Short mmCIF file of C-alpha atoms in Angstrom, two decimals:
data_model
loop_
_atom_site.label_atom_id
_atom_site.label_comp_id
_atom_site.label_asym_id
_atom_site.label_seq_id
_atom_site.Cartn_x
_atom_site.Cartn_y
_atom_site.Cartn_z
CA MET P 1 -30.80 -61.74 31.74
CA MET P 2 -34.13 -62.54 30.08
CA TYR P 3 -33.73 -61.14 26.59
CA LYS P 4 -37.12 -62.34 25.36
CA GLN P 5 -38.69 -59.98 27.90
CA LEU P 6 -36.67 -57.06 26.50
CA PRO P 7 -37.96 -56.65 22.94
CA HIS P 8 -36.61 -53.10 22.76
CA ILE P 9 -33.07 -54.50 22.49
CA PRO P 10 -32.34 -54.61 18.74
CA THR P 11 -30.75 -57.57 17.04
CA PRO P 12 -28.01 -58.16 16.40
CA CYS P 13 -26.58 -56.57 19.53
CA PHE P 14 -23.57 -56.93 21.78
CA VAL P 15 -24.66 -56.61 25.41
CA LEU P 16 -22.08 -55.97 28.12
CA GLU P 17 -23.18 -56.78 31.68
CA GLU P 18 -21.55 -54.13 33.85
CA GLU P 19 -21.96 -56.11 37.06
CA LYS P 20 -19.97 -59.03 35.66
CA LEU P 21 -17.27 -56.67 34.39
CA GLU P 22 -16.88 -55.24 37.88
CA VAL P 23 -16.52 -58.73 39.36
CA ASN P 24 -13.57 -59.33 37.02
CA LEU P 25 -12.04 -55.95 37.76
CA LYS P 26 -12.19 -56.61 41.50
CA ILE P 27 -10.32 -59.90 41.03
CA LEU P 28 -7.61 -58.14 39.04
CA GLU P 29 -7.41 -55.32 41.56
CA ARG P 30 -6.90 -57.92 44.31
CA VAL P 31 -3.97 -59.38 42.37
CA GLN P 32 -2.47 -55.89 42.09
CA ARG P 33 -2.88 -55.27 45.80
CA LYS P 34 -1.44 -58.65 46.85
CA THR P 35 1.54 -58.66 44.48
CA GLY P 36 2.48 -55.06 43.83
CA VAL P 37 2.24 -55.55 40.06
CA ASP P 38 0.35 -53.20 37.74
CA ILE P 39 -2.43 -54.71 35.65
CA LEU P 40 -3.26 -52.87 32.45
CA LEU P 41 -6.22 -53.03 30.10
CA ALA P 42 -5.12 -54.41 26.73
CA LEU P 43 -7.13 -52.36 24.27
CA LYS P 44 -6.61 -54.96 21.55
CA GLY P 45 -8.88 -57.24 23.57
CA PHE P 46 -11.44 -54.81 24.99
CA ALA P 47 -11.94 -51.20 23.93
CA LEU P 48 -15.57 -50.42 24.84
CA TRP P 49 -14.78 -46.97 26.17
CA ALA P 50 -18.28 -46.40 27.50
CA SER P 51 -17.21 -48.74 30.32
CA PHE P 52 -13.90 -46.97 31.03
CA PRO P 53 -15.20 -44.92 33.98
CA LEU P 54 -15.60 -48.27 35.77
CA VAL P 55 -12.37 -49.79 34.44
CA LYS P 56 -10.16 -46.95 35.63
CA GLN P 57 -11.40 -47.38 39.20
CA TYR P 58 -9.56 -50.71 39.35
CA LEU P 59 -6.76 -50.98 36.77
CA ALA P 60 -3.47 -49.11 36.48
CA GLY P 61 -3.82 -47.98 32.87
CA ALA P 62 -3.82 -49.50 29.41
CA THR P 63 -1.57 -50.93 26.72
CA ALA P 64 -1.68 -49.83 23.10
CA SER P 65 -0.52 -51.48 19.89
CA SER P 66 -1.29 -48.57 17.57
CA LEU P 67 -1.50 -44.79 17.66
CA ASN P 68 -5.30 -44.98 17.68
CA GLU P 69 -5.26 -47.19 20.78
CA ALA P 70 -2.76 -44.87 22.47
CA LYS P 71 -5.05 -41.92 21.74
CA LEU P 72 -8.03 -43.80 23.15
CA CYS P 73 -6.10 -44.56 26.33
CA TYR P 74 -5.05 -40.94 26.75
CA GLU P 75 -8.43 -39.45 25.88
CA MET P 76 -10.88 -41.89 27.50
CA LEU P 77 -8.86 -43.39 30.38
CA GLY P 78 -6.95 -40.20 31.11
CA SER P 79 -3.59 -41.97 31.34
CA LEU P 80 -0.39 -42.35 29.36
CA ALA P 81 -0.22 -45.55 27.34
CA HIS P 82 2.19 -48.46 27.68
CA CYS P 83 3.01 -48.98 24.01
CA TYR P 84 4.29 -51.91 22.02
CA PHE P 85 3.82 -51.74 18.26
CA VAL P 86 5.03 -54.43 15.87
CA ALA P 87 6.37 -51.47 13.88
CA TYR P 88 6.24 -47.73 14.59
CA LEU P 89 5.42 -45.48 11.64
CA PRO P 90 7.99 -42.65 11.43
CA GLU P 91 5.29 -40.09 10.68
CA GLU P 92 3.40 -41.09 13.86
CA PHE P 93 6.22 -41.73 16.32
CA GLU P 94 6.39 -38.28 17.87
CA GLN P 95 2.64 -38.39 18.52
CA VAL P 96 3.11 -41.80 20.17
CA ILE P 97 5.77 -40.63 22.60
CA ASP P 98 3.73 -37.52 23.47
CA ILE P 99 1.07 -39.73 25.07
CA SER P 100 3.10 -42.73 26.28
CA SER P 101 4.85 -43.68 29.51
CA HIS P 102 6.58 -46.81 28.14
CA VAL P 103 7.53 -47.59 24.54
CA SER P 104 8.70 -51.12 23.65
CA PHE P 105 10.36 -52.00 20.35
CA ASN P 106 10.10 -55.20 18.34
CA SER P 107 13.72 -55.28 17.21
CA ILE P 108 17.09 -53.81 18.08
CA GLU P 109 17.39 -52.13 14.68
CA GLU P 110 14.04 -50.43 15.11
CA TYR P 111 15.11 -49.07 18.50
CA LYS P 112 18.29 -47.70 16.93
CA ARG P 113 16.27 -45.87 14.28
CA PHE P 114 14.10 -44.11 16.85
CA LYS P 115 16.29 -43.82 19.94
CA GLU P 116 17.57 -40.29 19.33
CA LEU P 117 14.07 -38.89 18.85
CA LEU P 118 12.84 -40.88 21.85
CA HIS P 119 15.57 -39.92 24.30
CA THR P 120 15.66 -36.24 23.33
CA HIS P 121 11.90 -35.84 23.67
CA PRO P 122 10.90 -33.59 26.62
CA SER P 123 8.76 -36.30 28.24
CA ALA P 124 10.96 -39.25 27.06
CA PRO P 125 8.97 -42.44 27.80
CA SER P 126 10.91 -45.39 29.19
CA ALA P 127 12.27 -47.59 26.40
CA GLY P 128 11.87 -51.38 26.30
CA ILE P 129 12.59 -54.25 23.94
CA ARG P 130 10.36 -57.24 23.23
CA VAL P 131 12.11 -60.55 23.81
CA ASN P 132 11.21 -64.06 22.69
CA PRO P 133 11.63 -66.63 25.52
CA LEU P 134 10.99 -69.53 23.10
CA TYR P 135 8.12 -70.75 25.26
CA SER P 136 4.40 -70.50 24.62
CA ASN P 137 1.39 -72.61 25.53
CA VAL P 138 -0.26 -71.75 22.19
CA ASN P 139 -0.66 -75.03 20.30
CA SER P 140 -1.34 -73.62 16.84
CA GLU P 141 1.98 -73.07 15.09
CA VAL P 142 0.60 -70.25 12.95
CA ASN P 143 -0.50 -68.39 16.11
CA ASN P 144 2.56 -69.26 18.23
CA PRO P 145 4.31 -65.97 19.13
CA ALA P 146 7.38 -67.73 20.55
CA SER P 147 8.54 -69.94 17.69
CA ARG P 148 12.08 -69.36 16.39
CA ASN P 149 10.58 -67.94 13.20
CA SER P 150 8.15 -65.60 14.96
CA ARG P 151 8.22 -62.01 13.76
CA LEU P 152 7.55 -60.89 17.35
CA GLY P 153 10.49 -59.99 19.53
CA VAL P 154 14.25 -60.48 19.81
CA LEU P 155 15.81 -63.94 20.09
CA PRO P 156 18.27 -64.71 22.93
CA GLU P 157 21.30 -64.84 20.61
CA GLU P 158 20.50 -61.37 19.29
CA LEU P 159 21.30 -59.97 22.74
CA GLN P 160 24.63 -61.71 23.24
CA GLY P 161 26.31 -58.30 23.12
CA GLY P 162 24.08 -57.04 25.91
CA LEU P 163 21.12 -54.72 26.02
CA PRO P 164 21.34 -51.60 23.84
CA VAL P 165 22.18 -48.45 25.79
CA GLY P 166 18.99 -46.72 26.89
CA ILE P 167 16.81 -49.82 27.15
CA GLU P 168 15.21 -49.88 30.61
CA GLY P 169 12.63 -52.65 30.26
CA LEU P 170 11.69 -55.97 28.71
CA HIS P 171 8.42 -56.91 27.09
CA VAL P 172 7.22 -60.48 26.54
CA HIS P 173 3.88 -61.80 25.33
CA THR P 174 3.62 -65.52 24.60
CA LEU P 175 0.60 -66.84 26.51
CA GLY P 176 -3.01 -67.25 25.40
CA GLU P 177 -5.92 -67.60 27.87
CA SER P 178 -3.54 -69.40 30.21
CA ASP P 179 -3.50 -70.72 33.77
CA SER P 180 -0.97 -69.90 36.47
CA PHE P 181 1.14 -72.95 35.60
CA ALA P 182 1.78 -71.55 32.12
CA LEU P 183 2.91 -68.34 33.85
CA GLU P 184 5.31 -70.45 35.92
CA GLN P 185 6.77 -71.96 32.75
CA LEU P 186 7.07 -68.52 31.17
CA ILE P 187 9.05 -67.24 34.16
CA LYS P 188 11.37 -70.26 33.94
CA ALA P 189 11.96 -69.59 30.25
CA LEU P 190 12.72 -65.93 30.93
CA GLU P 191 15.21 -66.91 33.62
CA LYS P 192 16.83 -69.46 31.32
CA TYR P 193 17.52 -67.02 28.50
CA TYR P 194 17.39 -63.53 29.99
CA GLU P 195 18.18 -63.74 33.72
CA SER P 196 21.21 -61.43 33.52
CA PHE P 197 19.01 -58.76 31.94
CA LEU P 198 16.35 -59.17 34.62
CA HIS P 199 18.93 -57.85 37.09
CA GLN P 200 19.68 -54.85 34.84
CA VAL P 201 16.31 -53.48 33.77
CA LYS P 202 13.82 -51.40 35.74
CA TRP P 203 10.63 -53.04 34.53
CA ILE P 204 9.17 -56.00 32.69
CA ASN P 205 5.83 -56.39 30.93
CA LEU P 206 4.74 -60.05 31.12
CA GLY P 207 2.13 -59.47 28.44
CA GLY P 208 -1.30 -61.00 28.17
CA GLY P 209 -2.90 -64.42 28.26
CA HIS P 210 -3.22 -64.50 32.06
CA LEU P 211 -6.81 -65.70 32.47
CA MET P 212 -7.07 -64.75 36.13
CA THR P 213 -10.82 -64.20 36.10
CA ASP P 214 -11.65 -67.72 34.95
CA ALA P 215 -13.09 -69.95 37.68
CA LYS P 216 -10.43 -72.60 37.02
CA TYR P 217 -7.46 -70.24 37.41
CA ASP P 218 -5.39 -70.96 40.56
CA LEU P 219 -5.31 -67.36 41.75
CA GLU P 220 -3.26 -67.98 44.90
CA HIS P 221 -0.59 -69.78 42.88
CA GLY P 222 -0.47 -66.90 40.41
CA ILE P 223 -0.22 -64.35 43.21
CA LYS P 224 2.66 -66.28 44.77
CA LEU P 225 4.54 -66.49 41.47
CA LEU P 226 4.19 -62.79 40.72
CA SER P 227 5.11 -61.69 44.24
CA GLU P 228 8.24 -63.84 44.32
CA PHE P 229 9.30 -62.80 40.81
CA ARG P 230 8.89 -59.08 41.52
CA GLU P 231 10.76 -59.31 44.83
CA LYS P 232 13.57 -61.49 43.43
CA TYR P 233 14.50 -59.04 40.68
CA GLU P 234 13.21 -55.81 42.33
CA LEU P 235 11.33 -54.93 39.17
CA GLU P 236 8.26 -52.97 38.25
CA VAL P 237 6.10 -55.80 36.87
CA LEU P 238 3.28 -55.14 34.40
CA LEU P 239 0.58 -57.48 33.08
CA GLU P 240 -1.88 -56.85 30.26
CA PRO P 241 -4.41 -59.71 30.40
CA GLY P 242 -6.59 -58.99 27.40
CA SER P 243 -9.28 -61.65 27.74
CA ALA P 244 -9.41 -61.66 31.55
CA VAL P 245 -10.88 -58.15 31.84
CA ALA P 246 -14.05 -58.83 29.86
CA TRP P 247 -14.12 -62.63 30.27
CA GLN P 248 -17.72 -63.91 30.31
CA THR P 249 -19.15 -60.41 30.77
CA GLY P 250 -21.67 -60.32 27.96
CA VAL P 251 -23.23 -61.79 24.86
CA LEU P 252 -24.20 -61.30 21.25
CA LEU P 253 -27.96 -61.33 20.85
CA CYS P 254 -29.20 -62.45 17.43
CA ARG P 255 -32.32 -63.66 15.65
CA VAL P 256 -33.33 -66.52 13.35
CA MET P 257 -34.21 -65.07 9.95
CA ASP P 258 -34.84 -68.20 7.86
CA ILE P 259 -34.59 -71.98 8.03
CA ILE P 260 -33.35 -73.81 4.95
CA PRO P 261 -33.91 -77.59 4.61
CA ARG P 262 -30.60 -79.33 3.99
CA GLU P 263 -28.81 -82.55 4.94
CA PRO P 264 -27.79 -83.71 7.42
CA TYR P 265 -29.28 -80.72 9.29
CA PRO P 266 -31.45 -77.76 8.35
CA ILE P 267 -29.64 -74.42 8.32
CA ALA P 268 -30.84 -71.61 10.57
CA ILE P 269 -29.87 -68.29 9.00
CA LEU P 270 -29.13 -65.68 11.66
CA ASP P 271 -28.95 -61.89 11.46
CA VAL P 272 -25.24 -61.98 12.35
CA SER P 273 -22.24 -62.82 10.23
CA PHE P 274 -19.64 -65.10 11.77
CA SER P 275 -17.13 -63.79 9.25
CA ALA P 276 -17.82 -60.10 9.94
CA HIS P 277 -18.99 -60.09 13.56
CA ILE P 278 -17.35 -63.10 15.25
CA PRO P 279 -14.31 -63.75 13.04
CA ASP P 280 -12.42 -65.80 15.65
CA THR P 281 -15.01 -68.57 15.27
CA LEU P 282 -13.71 -69.10 11.74
CA GLU P 283 -10.08 -68.01 12.16
CA MET P 284 -9.11 -69.96 15.27
CA PRO P 285 -11.56 -71.80 14.78
CA TYR P 286 -13.83 -72.54 17.74
CA ASN P 287 -17.50 -73.18 18.54
CA PRO P 288 -18.94 -70.53 20.86
CA LYS P 289 -21.41 -71.52 23.54
CA ILE P 290 -25.04 -70.77 22.76
CA ARG P 291 -27.45 -70.51 25.63
CA GLY P 292 -29.79 -73.50 25.75
CA ALA P 293 -27.91 -75.33 22.99
CA SER P 294 -25.33 -78.10 22.86
CA MET P 295 -23.19 -79.95 20.39
CA PRO P 296 -25.32 -82.36 18.27
CA ILE P 297 -27.36 -84.88 20.29
CA SER P 298 -29.24 -87.63 18.50
CA GLY P 299 -33.00 -87.18 18.73
CA LYS P 300 -32.89 -83.44 19.44
CA PRO P 301 -33.71 -80.69 16.91
CA THR P 302 -30.34 -79.89 15.36
CA TYR P 303 -29.31 -77.05 13.05
CA THR P 304 -26.27 -75.71 11.27
CA LEU P 305 -26.05 -71.98 12.02
CA GLY P 306 -25.58 -69.79 8.97
CA GLY P 307 -24.41 -66.19 8.86
CA ILE P 308 -26.17 -63.44 6.97
CA SER P 309 -23.33 -62.48 4.61
CA CYS P 310 -22.97 -63.95 1.12
CA LEU P 311 -19.63 -65.61 1.96
CA ALA P 312 -20.12 -69.35 1.40
CA GLY P 313 -18.08 -70.24 4.48
CA ASP P 314 -20.02 -67.95 6.82
CA TYR P 315 -21.49 -70.67 9.03
CA LEU P 316 -20.87 -72.69 12.21
CA SER P 317 -21.10 -76.42 12.73
CA ALA P 318 -24.30 -77.90 14.10
CA TYR P 319 -25.98 -77.28 17.47
CA SER P 320 -28.86 -79.12 19.11
CA PHE P 321 -31.76 -77.39 20.86
CA ASP P 322 -34.52 -78.58 23.18
CA GLN P 323 -37.19 -77.29 20.80
CA GLU P 324 -37.37 -76.69 17.07
CA LEU P 325 -36.22 -73.26 15.98
CA LYS P 326 -38.59 -70.96 14.15
CA VAL P 327 -38.18 -67.67 12.33
CA GLY P 328 -38.05 -64.81 14.83
CA ASP P 329 -36.51 -66.85 17.70
CA ARG P 330 -33.70 -65.09 19.52
CA LEU P 331 -30.42 -66.82 20.25
CA ILE P 332 -27.83 -65.77 22.80
CA ILE P 333 -24.21 -66.39 21.86
CA GLU P 334 -22.21 -66.40 25.08
CA ASP P 335 -18.96 -64.60 26.01
CA MET P 336 -18.80 -62.27 23.03
CA ILE P 337 -17.28 -59.12 24.55
CA HIS P 338 -13.50 -59.74 24.57
CA TYR P 339 -11.59 -60.11 21.29
CA THR P 340 -14.86 -59.99 19.35
CA MET P 341 -16.21 -56.45 19.32
CA VAL P 342 -12.72 -55.11 18.51
CA LYS P 343 -12.43 -57.35 15.43
CA THR P 344 -15.77 -56.79 13.72
CA THR P 345 -15.98 -55.53 10.14
CA MET P 346 -18.73 -54.17 7.92
CA PHE P 347 -18.15 -56.74 5.20
CA ASN P 348 -21.01 -57.05 2.73
CA GLY P 349 -22.69 -54.04 4.35
CA VAL P 350 -24.80 -56.34 6.53
CA LYS P 351 -26.39 -54.75 9.57
CA HIS P 352 -23.68 -54.20 12.17
CA PRO P 353 -24.47 -55.30 15.76
CA SER P 354 -25.60 -52.54 18.05
CA ILE P 355 -23.86 -52.07 21.40
CA ALA P 356 -25.70 -52.04 24.72
CA ILE P 357 -24.71 -52.07 28.39
CA GLN P 358 -26.79 -53.57 31.14
CA ARG P 359 -25.94 -51.27 34.03
CA LYS P 360 -25.57 -52.49 37.58
CA ASP P 361 -29.13 -51.35 38.35
CA LYS P 362 -30.29 -53.74 35.53
CA SER P 363 -31.31 -50.90 33.22
CA ILE P 364 -30.33 -51.29 29.57
CA GLU P 365 -28.51 -48.47 27.81
CA ILE P 366 -28.15 -48.63 24.04
CA ILE P 367 -24.69 -47.18 23.44
CA ARG P 368 -24.62 -47.32 19.67
CA ASN P 369 -26.76 -48.21 16.69
CA PHE P 370 -24.86 -48.40 13.41
CA THR P 371 -26.25 -46.85 10.23
CA TYR P 372 -25.66 -46.66 6.50
CA GLU P 373 -23.46 -43.61 7.10
CA ASP P 374 -21.09 -45.72 9.24
CA TYR P 375 -20.74 -48.19 6.38
CA LYS P 376 -20.41 -45.50 3.72
CA SER P 377 -17.84 -43.44 5.60
CA ARG P 378 -15.40 -46.34 5.89
CA LEU P 379 -14.69 -46.12 2.17
CA SER P 380 -14.77 -42.38 1.60
#
């Protein structure tokens, strides 16, 4: 995609490439067909509903972690949501079960508080409980969902008395952008701690983190694991790979606004905020790929990249370029569609990135430009 030849695309702007999204969806649909599992769109990772007409051609539905996500699933995908909330709000719960097919609880006590309302509801979604298998491939302790002190899910010893009456499924989510060998370890951990329950329940949601659309993922190994697991326990198996759906399907287009002389590198101020528009770069943290740039190389023009907000820490470490940057140059930050667009804020009131889709016929459709009214209405 030659952005410099498309000056009508505003900056900053998220640009989804529909053709690349469909490639990913076809891979996931193949996994469904080969294994008999259902793959769901995790709205917490990708919620660009302008693309949902394409998504629903391939995937089996969506997962929701809030009432708003459940509503989006029901309204824009036309399907009941598979819900897991860290905590259900009592004033919202009846709305949740109206538009849900599965409802998983984070604790036994929470299930007990809601079970009567759930099971007496006319459409009564299937009830599940989130379990902690004490295994995760996430290295950061603060982000590890499977530590003994995690707030997410029930520990093995909490189920020594058996599953609560009315629980039909298990939910587990401990992986992050993982390969098939991490899935293998997850299955082993589930069998170690919860095998007796796997023979009792009707379904299991193996959560997200299955990066099946990455070129390095051993797809045949993953297919074999899922097929054998489903057949062994005769379960309905669900996956919700958040990143895999929109993995490497688009970019964030931005522009150099100023260059400030500093040591050891000049600072290129961009018209995006890393804090407001790409928060994972600071929270995780990580260095995103920038087209035509690399980590610092001696002898090449090198710049620290600064965000446009007034937050002092709104910057990335240095990148080297083949040519010196100048005001007005456009930069392309790669792979910015999953877990980025859903986390943006309007901090500082800086211009919010527009949203565009490059359709399969290569035409560009501007889906949304954000205005002062969008900023103002958030606080009124």
